Amino acid sequence: MIPGPVPVLPRIREAMSKPMIFHRGDEFGTMYGEIVALLRTVFQTRNDPFVLSGSGTCAMEAAIGNLVDKDTNIVCIANGKFGERFADIAGRYTEQVKPLNTTWGGSIDLETVKDALESNNPDVVTMVHNETSTGILNPAREVGKLVKKHDAIFVLDCVTTIGGDEAPVDDLGADVAIVGSQKCLGAPPGMSAISVSEAAWSSIREKQTNGPFYMDLEAYKKSYGKNQTPYTPAVPLFFALREALEVIKEEGMERRIKRHRILSKAARAAATGLGLNLFPELNEVSNYSNTVTAINIPPGLTDVQLKGGMKKRGIIVAGGQAELKGKIFRIASMGNITDKDMLKTVQALEEVLQEAGAIKTAGDGLEAAKTVFAEL
Ligand SMILES: Cc1ncc(COP(=O)(O)O)c(C=O)c1O
């Protein structure tokens, strides 16, 4: 139940063990075409999505490396680990990085964003849609509108929303959007996809210096016309990604988003039913994540005890990262997780809490979760 890599369905796992094919042959071309068509639906974009043989961070760097040179002015909005990662990456390409950091777990304030855009007049603005490290859903649409007013390029990390939550890339005003394979798409780790708008292409072409070679998006665009990738792709992972996207198509995006939302709602209901506190502090434009639930570790037990107790019962949950280590734990509901998985998780959590004396009686969490599942 961690926020990626998620459990992979047997049919997706089995797809990886097919005999290898030539990546310049027709069979690969057909598969690439299918993957792109399915991804376009999942991204809800008119733009072309490109598949990269590298994890989410590879797509983050592809976005930055292709858009940013030493003269680019970039504002990186952050309220957690992954938002801050954009600034770290950008720092490798320009000295003109303006981090706009909010406390981890805090909400992004639109007035602060507006002021930062006015005073910095950036060419590029980055943000994470769903900040996985803190379990908060950031106001992408509202920030997208502000970024457009300033005629800047909006890079949106949708690594833990696309394929699980509502993330209509074009509607949100994202010029560049990225997703990772091992999250809501339910595929194995090691791949990512990136979509690029016309405005972003113009910026990429105007750039004075070369960006990364392996993640050169213009090379991807050139090969795209032939349904190929510029260099040898991770073929077994492409097999798995196609199967994972087929699973999504069969479920349907609407049902899939509803399932993710209900699973997270159940996790939140169970936590509060057990007297635990949710970690994020919301404002009027933010929301709890619909794919990962971050919960404060209650007094009386440590992070190691909690995770260890859960693991003993067959459930792996994530702890806090960096400055949140030991303070929170996270239950994800990404990919092809079911209500049964969530109920098993809540039951294990109740047992662990009861064993540590953090709750007197078990059952309130399960009851709260079951009430939510009645909506499914
Ligand atoms: C929101 C977000 N962005 C980026 C990443 C980085 O992805 P990866 O670990 O696949 O490189 C993650 C990983 O958890 C993430 O959750």
GROMACS .gro file of C-alpha atoms and ligand atoms in nm:
model
  392
    1MET     CA    1   0.000   0.000   0.000
    2ILE     CA    2   0.292   0.238  -0.071
    3PRO     CA    3   0.274   0.527  -0.319
    4GLY     CA    4   0.459   0.336  -0.585
    5PRO     CA    5   0.576   0.094  -0.696
    6VAL     CA    6   0.224  -0.043  -0.663
    7PRO     CA    7   0.125  -0.410  -0.687
    8VAL     CA    8   0.115  -0.518  -1.051
    9LEU     CA    9  -0.169  -0.741  -1.175
   10PRO     CA   10  -0.058  -1.086  -1.301
   11ARG     CA   11  -0.167  -1.008  -1.659
   12ILE     CA   12   0.054  -0.697  -1.658
   13ARG     CA   13   0.346  -0.886  -1.503
   14GLU     CA   14   0.312  -1.167  -1.755
   15ALA     CA   15   0.317  -0.922  -2.044
   16MET     CA   16   0.678  -0.846  -1.951
   17SER     CA   17   0.794  -1.201  -2.018
   18LYS     CA   18   0.707  -1.204  -2.389
   19PRO     CA   19   0.991  -1.274  -2.634
   20MET     CA   20   1.178  -0.958  -2.727
   21ILE     CA   21   1.097  -0.771  -3.045
   22PHE     CA   22   1.296  -0.536  -3.268
   23HIS     CA   23   1.234  -0.179  -3.160
   24ARG     CA   24   1.253  -0.061  -3.523
   25GLY     CA   25   1.008  -0.325  -3.644
   26ASP     CA   26   0.634  -0.309  -3.719
   27GLU     CA   27   0.530  -0.493  -3.403
   28PHE     CA   28   0.692  -0.231  -3.182
   29GLY     CA   29   0.551   0.050  -3.397
   30THR     CA   30   0.198  -0.083  -3.360
   31MET     CA   31   0.242  -0.117  -2.985
   32TYR     CA   32   0.387   0.235  -2.952
   33GLY     CA   33   0.095   0.375  -3.149
   34GLU     CA   34  -0.151   0.198  -2.919
   35ILE     CA   35   0.028   0.319  -2.606
   36VAL     CA   36   0.030   0.679  -2.725
   37ALA     CA   37  -0.341   0.670  -2.817
   38LEU     CA   38  -0.431   0.528  -2.476
   39LEU     CA   39  -0.204   0.775  -2.296
   40ARG     CA   40  -0.366   1.066  -2.477
   41THR     CA   41  -0.702   0.961  -2.331
   42VAL     CA   42  -0.560   0.916  -1.984
   43PHE     CA   43  -0.380   1.254  -1.998
   44GLN     CA   44  -0.692   1.412  -2.155
   45THR     CA   45  -0.471   1.606  -2.392
   46ARG     CA   46  -0.465   1.700  -2.759
   47ASN     CA   47  -0.084   1.706  -2.740
   48ASP     CA   48   0.152   1.421  -2.810
   49PRO     CA   49   0.264   1.214  -2.511
   50PHE     CA   50   0.613   1.064  -2.535
   51VAL     CA   51   0.720   0.757  -2.341
   52LEU     CA   52   1.059   0.768  -2.170
   53SER     CA   53   1.254   0.466  -2.047
   54GLY     CA   54   1.319   0.620  -1.708
   55SER     CA   55   1.122   0.686  -1.390
   56GLY     CA   56   0.922   0.998  -1.301
   57THR     CA   57   1.233   1.198  -1.221
   58CYS     CA   58   1.360   1.130  -1.573
   59ALA     CA   59   1.046   1.299  -1.709
   60MET     CA   60   1.087   1.586  -1.460
   61GLU     CA   61   1.440   1.641  -1.589
   62ALA     CA   62   1.327   1.603  -1.950
   63ALA     CA   63   1.080   1.887  -1.890
   64ILE     CA   64   1.330   2.117  -1.723
   65GLY     CA   65   1.632   2.028  -1.935
   66ASN     CA   66   1.445   2.096  -2.259
   67LEU     CA   67   1.284   2.422  -2.145
   68VAL     CA   68   1.552   2.583  -1.935
   69ASP     CA   69   1.890   2.732  -2.026
   70LYS     CA   70   2.111   2.970  -1.833
   71ASP     CA   71   1.894   3.272  -1.917
   72THR     CA   72   1.562   3.110  -1.826
   73ASN     CA   73   1.378   3.253  -1.532
   74ILE     CA   74   1.194   2.976  -1.349
   75VAL     CA   75   0.965   2.981  -1.046
   76CYS     CA   76   0.932   2.645  -0.867
   77ILE     CA   77   0.625   2.631  -0.644
   78ALA     CA   78   0.667   2.369  -0.372
   79ASN     CA   79   0.504   2.236  -0.058
   80GLY     CA   80   0.686   1.906  -0.030
   81LYS     CA   81   0.970   1.688  -0.153
   82PHE     CA   82   0.872   1.656  -0.517
   83GLY     CA   83   0.790   2.023  -0.568
   84GLU     CA   84   1.134   2.104  -0.432
   85ARG     CA   85   1.293   1.848  -0.664
   86PHE     CA   86   1.201   2.066  -0.963
   87ALA     CA   87   1.410   2.350  -0.816
   88ASP     CA   88   1.700   2.109  -0.757
   89ILE     CA   89   1.686   1.994  -1.119
   90ALA     CA   90   1.648   2.348  -1.253
   91GLY     CA   91   1.955   2.452  -1.053
   92ARG     CA   92   2.161   2.228  -1.284
   93TYR     CA   93   2.052   2.429  -1.588
   94THR     CA   94   2.017   2.791  -1.469
   95GLU     CA   95   2.112   3.014  -1.180
   96GLN     CA   96   1.781   3.196  -1.214
   97VAL     CA   97   1.574   2.957  -1.001
   98LYS     CA   98   1.318   3.122  -0.777
   99PRO     CA   99   1.191   2.861  -0.531
  100LEU     CA  100   0.854   2.947  -0.382
  101ASN     CA  101   0.847   2.715  -0.083
  102THR     CA  102   0.558   2.656   0.153
  103THR     CA  103   0.591   2.441   0.466
  104TRP     CA  104   0.562   2.070   0.389
  105GLY     CA  105   0.201   1.972   0.445
  106GLY     CA  106   0.085   2.332   0.412
  107SER     CA  107  -0.135   2.458   0.129
  108ILE     CA  108  -0.028   2.673  -0.163
  109ASP     CA  109  -0.157   3.026  -0.127
  110LEU     CA  110  -0.274   3.180  -0.455
  111GLU     CA  111  -0.198   3.538  -0.349
  112THR     CA  112   0.163   3.441  -0.276
  113VAL     CA  113   0.187   3.272  -0.615
  114LYS     CA  114   0.040   3.580  -0.784
  115ASP     CA  115   0.295   3.808  -0.612
  116ALA     CA  116   0.583   3.577  -0.704
  117LEU     CA  117   0.478   3.572  -1.070
  118GLU     CA  118   0.444   3.951  -1.077
  119SER     CA  119   0.778   4.017  -0.916
  120ASN     CA  120   0.977   3.752  -1.105
  121ASN     CA  121   0.804   3.750  -1.443
  122PRO     CA  122   0.915   3.389  -1.506
  123ASP     CA  123   0.943   3.206  -1.838
  124VAL     CA  124   0.862   2.873  -1.674
  125VAL     CA  125   0.663   2.778  -1.363
  126THR     CA  126   0.666   2.431  -1.207
  127MET     CA  127   0.433   2.265  -0.957
  128VAL     CA  128   0.332   1.919  -0.841
  129HIS     CA  129  -0.036   1.834  -0.880
  130ASN     CA  130  -0.048   1.575  -0.605
  131GLU     CA  131   0.235   1.617  -0.353
  132THR     CA  132   0.295   1.252  -0.267
  133SER     CA  133   0.526   1.332   0.023
  134THR     CA  134   0.252   1.511   0.217
  135GLY     CA  135  -0.077   1.377   0.076
  136ILE     CA  136  -0.210   1.707  -0.054
  137LEU     CA  137  -0.377   1.790  -0.385
  138ASN     CA  138  -0.258   2.129  -0.510
  139PRO     CA  139  -0.478   2.380  -0.696
  140ALA     CA  140  -0.347   2.309  -1.047
  141ARG     CA  141  -0.630   2.479  -1.238
  142GLU     CA  142  -0.608   2.802  -1.037
  143VAL     CA  143  -0.229   2.816  -1.061
  144GLY     CA  144  -0.250   2.728  -1.432
  145LYS     CA  145  -0.470   3.034  -1.490
  146LEU     CA  146  -0.224   3.262  -1.309
  147VAL     CA  147   0.068   3.121  -1.507
  148LYS     CA  148  -0.115   3.178  -1.838
  149LYS     CA  149  -0.183   3.540  -1.745
  150HIS     CA  150   0.194   3.583  -1.732
  151ASP     CA  151   0.241   3.401  -2.058
  152ALA     CA  152   0.476   3.153  -1.896
  153ILE     CA  153   0.507   2.778  -1.956
  154PHE     CA  154   0.339   2.568  -1.689
  155VAL     CA  155   0.509   2.238  -1.605
  156LEU     CA  156   0.283   2.016  -1.396
  157ASP     CA  157   0.402   1.698  -1.229
  158CYS     CA  158   0.102   1.464  -1.246
  159VAL     CA  159   0.311   1.164  -1.145
  160THR     CA  160   0.055   1.054  -0.883
  161THR     CA  161  -0.267   1.183  -1.038
  162ILE     CA  162  -0.280   1.082  -1.404
  163GLY     CA  163  -0.452   0.745  -1.434
  164GLY     CA  164  -0.604   0.769  -1.086
  165ASP     CA  165  -0.745   1.111  -1.019
  166GLU     CA  166  -0.904   1.386  -1.226
  167ALA     CA  167  -0.609   1.537  -1.416
  168PRO     CA  168  -0.730   1.679  -1.748
  169VAL     CA  169  -0.396   1.815  -1.855
  170ASP     CA  170  -0.517   2.066  -2.119
  171ASP     CA  171  -0.803   2.194  -1.902
  172LEU     CA  172  -0.565   2.248  -1.614
  173GLY     CA  173  -0.353   2.468  -1.838
  174ALA     CA  174  -0.048   2.244  -1.816
  175ASP     CA  175   0.191   2.290  -2.109
  176VAL     CA  176   0.406   2.004  -1.998
  177ALA     CA  177   0.260   1.721  -1.790
  178ILE     CA  178   0.431   1.408  -1.668
  179VAL     CA  179   0.331   1.073  -1.522
  180GLY     CA  180   0.523   0.779  -1.377
  181SER     CA  181   0.444   0.417  -1.465
  182GLN     CA  182   0.454   0.271  -1.113
  183LYS     CA  183   0.180   0.484  -0.959
  184CYS     CA  184  -0.182   0.519  -1.065
  185LEU     CA  185  -0.121   0.356  -1.404
  186GLY     CA  186  -0.054   0.029  -1.217
  187ALA     CA  187   0.250  -0.063  -1.431
  188PRO     CA  188   0.597  -0.165  -1.310
  189PRO     CA  189   0.852   0.107  -1.228
  190GLY     CA  190   1.104   0.238  -1.478
  191MET     CA  191   0.897   0.436  -1.727
  192SER     CA  192   0.739   0.777  -1.753
  193ALA     CA  193   0.545   0.978  -2.008
  194ILE     CA  194   0.549   1.347  -2.091
  195SER     CA  195   0.312   1.562  -2.297
  196VAL     CA  196   0.420   1.888  -2.457
  197SER     CA  197   0.198   2.174  -2.579
  198GLU     CA  198   0.258   2.395  -2.885
  199ALA     CA  199   0.357   2.685  -2.657
  200ALA     CA  200   0.611   2.463  -2.484
  201TRP     CA  201   0.752   2.351  -2.822
  202SER     CA  202   0.805   2.716  -2.917
  203SER     CA  203   0.998   2.775  -2.595
  204ILE     CA  204   1.202   2.459  -2.648
  205ARG     CA  205   1.298   2.575  -2.998
  206GLU     CA  206   1.388   2.927  -2.880
  207LYS     CA  207   1.632   2.797  -2.625
  208GLN     CA  208   1.993   2.898  -2.691
  209THR     CA  209   2.181   2.596  -2.557
  210ASN     CA  210   2.137   2.223  -2.592
  211GLY     CA  211   1.959   2.038  -2.316
  212PRO     CA  212   1.997   1.672  -2.224
  213PHE     CA  213   2.094   1.435  -2.504
  214TYR     CA  214   1.913   1.117  -2.395
  215MET     CA  215   1.596   1.309  -2.303
  216ASP     CA  216   1.607   1.547  -2.600
  217LEU     CA  217   1.234   1.594  -2.664
  218GLU     CA  218   1.290   1.709  -3.021
  219ALA     CA  219   1.454   1.374  -3.093
  220TYR     CA  220   1.148   1.205  -2.939
  221LYS     CA  221   0.921   1.414  -3.159
  222LYS     CA  222   1.117   1.320  -3.471
  223SER     CA  223   1.093   0.947  -3.394
  224TYR     CA  224   0.730   0.980  -3.291
  225GLY     CA  225   0.622   1.014  -3.657
  226LYS     CA  226   0.763   0.663  -3.714
  227ASN     CA  227   0.603   0.525  -3.395
  228GLN     CA  228   0.947   0.480  -3.249
  229THR     CA  229   1.168   0.615  -2.975
  230PRO     CA  230   1.505   0.771  -3.063
  231TYR     CA  231   1.710   0.515  -2.867
  232THR     CA  232   1.653   0.153  -2.763
  233PRO     CA  233   1.349   0.156  -2.532
  234ALA     CA  234   1.287  -0.071  -2.232
  235VAL     CA  235   1.083  -0.313  -2.446
  236PRO     CA  236   0.956  -0.544  -2.164
  237LEU     CA  237   0.829  -0.238  -1.978
  238PHE     CA  238   0.652  -0.117  -2.291
  239PHE     CA  239   0.471  -0.455  -2.306
  240ALA     CA  240   0.367  -0.405  -1.944
  241LEU     CA  241   0.262  -0.044  -1.996
  242ARG     CA  242   0.040  -0.136  -2.289
  243GLU     CA  243  -0.130  -0.404  -2.078
  244ALA     CA  244  -0.168  -0.164  -1.783
  245LEU     CA  245  -0.331   0.091  -2.015
  246GLU     CA  246  -0.563  -0.181  -2.148
  247VAL     CA  247  -0.669  -0.251  -1.789
  248ILE     CA  248  -0.746   0.120  -1.749
  249LYS     CA  249  -0.945   0.124  -2.072
  250GLU     CA  250  -1.150  -0.176  -1.958
  251GLU     CA  251  -1.226  -0.016  -1.623
  252GLY     CA  252  -1.295   0.324  -1.781
  253MET     CA  253  -1.142   0.647  -1.651
  254GLU     CA  254  -1.457   0.764  -1.478
  255ARG     CA  255  -1.493   0.446  -1.274
  256ARG     CA  256  -1.123   0.435  -1.205
  257ILE     CA  257  -1.117   0.789  -1.068
  258LYS     CA  258  -1.424   0.715  -0.856
  259ARG     CA  259  -1.256   0.403  -0.717
  260HIS     CA  260  -0.938   0.593  -0.629
  261ARG     CA  261  -1.139   0.869  -0.464
  262ILE     CA  262  -1.349   0.630  -0.259
  263LEU     CA  263  -1.047   0.428  -0.151
  264SER     CA  264  -0.874   0.743  -0.026
  265LYS     CA  265  -1.191   0.868   0.136
  266ALA     CA  266  -1.216   0.534   0.317
  267ALA     CA  267  -0.854   0.563   0.432
  268ARG     CA  268  -0.923   0.912   0.568
  269ALA     CA  269  -1.247   0.803   0.732
  270ALA     CA  270  -1.075   0.506   0.895
  271ALA     CA  271  -0.791   0.723   1.025
  272THR     CA  272  -1.020   0.984   1.175
  273GLY     CA  273  -1.253   0.709   1.303
  274LEU     CA  274  -0.955   0.576   1.497
  275GLY     CA  275  -0.884   0.918   1.640
  276LEU     CA  276  -0.578   0.983   1.422
  277ASN     CA  277  -0.505   1.318   1.260
  278LEU     CA  278  -0.457   1.369   0.889
  279PHE     CA  279  -0.131   1.546   0.813
  280PRO     CA  280  -0.207   1.810   0.546
  281GLU     CA  281  -0.338   2.151   0.641
  282LEU     CA  282  -0.589   2.251   0.378
  283ASN     CA  283  -0.697   2.594   0.260
  284GLU     CA  284  -0.993   2.682   0.038
  285VAL     CA  285  -0.819   2.576  -0.284
  286SER     CA  286  -0.638   2.259  -0.175
  287ASN     CA  287  -0.774   1.914  -0.102
  288TYR     CA  288  -0.669   1.588   0.051
  289SER     CA  289  -0.500   1.368  -0.203
  290ASN     CA  290  -0.721   1.113  -0.374
  291THR     CA  291  -0.433   0.872  -0.420
  292VAL     CA  292  -0.228   0.880  -0.098
  293THR     CA  293  -0.332   0.949   0.260
  294ALA     CA  294  -0.078   1.101   0.499
  295ILE     CA  295  -0.152   1.050   0.867
  296ASN     CA  296   0.029   1.175   1.178
  297ILE     CA  297   0.186   0.894   1.380
  298PRO     CA  298   0.005   0.901   1.714
  299PRO     CA  299   0.197   0.933   2.041
  300GLY     CA  300   0.294   0.603   2.201
  301LEU     CA  301   0.442   0.437   1.896
  302THR     CA  302   0.728   0.495   1.658
  303ASP     CA  303   0.743   0.491   1.284
  304VAL     CA  304   0.948   0.169   1.298
  305GLN     CA  305   0.692  -0.001   1.527
  306LEU     CA  306   0.403   0.107   1.309
  307LYS     CA  307   0.557   0.003   0.977
  308GLY     CA  308   0.704  -0.314   1.133
  309GLY     CA  309   0.371  -0.414   1.287
  310MET     CA  310   0.193  -0.362   0.957
  311LYS     CA  311   0.459  -0.558   0.768
  312LYS     CA  312   0.423  -0.849   1.010
  313ARG     CA  313   0.058  -0.856   0.904
  314GLY     CA  314   0.145  -0.853   0.535
  315ILE     CA  315   0.088  -0.485   0.463
  316ILE     CA  316   0.358  -0.240   0.363
  317VAL     CA  317   0.285   0.126   0.426
  318ALA     CA  318   0.520   0.418   0.366
  319GLY     CA  319   0.674   0.640   0.629
  320GLY     CA  320   0.746   1.010   0.599
  321GLN     CA  321   1.029   1.130   0.377
  322ALA     CA  322   1.317   1.357   0.475
  323GLU     CA  323   1.196   1.604   0.740
  324LEU     CA  324   0.872   1.405   0.786
  325LYS     CA  325   1.053   1.082   0.876
  326GLY     CA  326   0.913   0.951   1.203
  327LYS     CA  327   0.625   1.200   1.200
  328ILE     CA  328   0.379   1.063   0.946
  329PHE     CA  329   0.291   0.743   0.765
  330ARG     CA  330   0.124   0.711   0.429
  331ILE     CA  331  -0.133   0.469   0.291
  332ALA     CA  332  -0.159   0.480  -0.086
  333SER     CA  333  -0.456   0.375  -0.293
  334MET     CA  334  -0.299   0.390  -0.638
  335GLY     CA  335  -0.339   0.166  -0.939
  336ASN     CA  336  -0.543  -0.150  -0.911
  337ILE     CA  337  -0.592  -0.154  -0.534
  338THR     CA  338  -0.935  -0.279  -0.419
  339ASP     CA  339  -1.168  -0.212  -0.127
  340LYS     CA  340  -1.060  -0.549   0.017
  341ASP     CA  341  -0.695  -0.433   0.016
  342MET     CA  342  -0.794  -0.119   0.201
  343LEU     CA  343  -1.005  -0.306   0.457
  344LYS     CA  344  -0.715  -0.546   0.525
  345THR     CA  345  -0.490  -0.244   0.573
  346VAL     CA  346  -0.728  -0.076   0.814
  347GLN     CA  347  -0.770  -0.398   1.010
  348ALA     CA  348  -0.392  -0.439   1.040
  349LEU     CA  349  -0.360  -0.075   1.147
  350GLU     CA  350  -0.619  -0.124   1.419
  351GLU     CA  351  -0.432  -0.428   1.550
  352VAL     CA  352  -0.099  -0.243   1.553
  353LEU     CA  353  -0.247   0.060   1.729
  354GLN     CA  354  -0.424  -0.158   1.984
  355GLU     CA  355  -0.110  -0.359   2.053
  356ALA     CA  356   0.078  -0.034   2.123
  357GLY     CA  357  -0.201   0.093   2.347
  358ALA     CA  358  -0.273   0.386   2.112
  359ILE     CA  359  -0.640   0.281   2.088
  360LYS     CA  360  -0.850   0.095   2.341
  361THR     CA  361  -1.082  -0.095   2.112
  362ALA     CA  362  -1.058  -0.198   1.750
  363GLY     CA  363  -1.339  -0.168   1.497
  364ASP     CA  364  -1.409   0.204   1.457
  365GLY     CA  365  -1.174   0.239   1.161
  366LEU     CA  366  -1.316  -0.061   0.980
  367GLU     CA  367  -1.670   0.057   1.037
  368ALA     CA  368  -1.589   0.405   0.900
  369ALA     CA  369  -1.419   0.257   0.593
  370LYS     CA  370  -1.708   0.019   0.527
  371THR     CA  371  -1.955   0.305   0.539
  372VAL     CA  372  -1.756   0.481   0.267
  373PHE     CA  373  -1.739   0.164   0.055
  374ALA     CA  374  -2.114   0.145   0.056
  375GLU     CA  375  -2.084   0.431  -0.202
  376LEU     CA  376  -1.894   0.209  -0.450
  377LIG     C1  377   0.478   1.355  -0.732
  377LIG     C2  378   0.602   1.281  -0.767
  377LIG     N1  379   0.686   1.334  -0.855
  377LIG     C3  380   0.799   1.272  -0.891
  377LIG     C4  381   0.833   1.150  -0.836
  377LIG     C5  382   0.960   1.086  -0.876
  377LIG     O1  383   0.935   0.971  -0.947
  377LIG     P1  384   1.039   0.849  -0.955
  377LIG     O2  385   1.064   0.803  -0.818
  377LIG     O3  386   0.962   0.754  -1.040
  377LIG     O4  387   1.160   0.900  -1.022
  377LIG     C6  388   0.747   1.090  -0.745
  377LIG     C7  389   0.781   0.961  -0.682
  377LIG     O5  390   0.727   0.921  -0.582
  377LIG     C8  391   0.628   1.157  -0.709
  377LIG     O6  392   0.544   1.103  -0.623
   0.00000   0.00000   0.00000
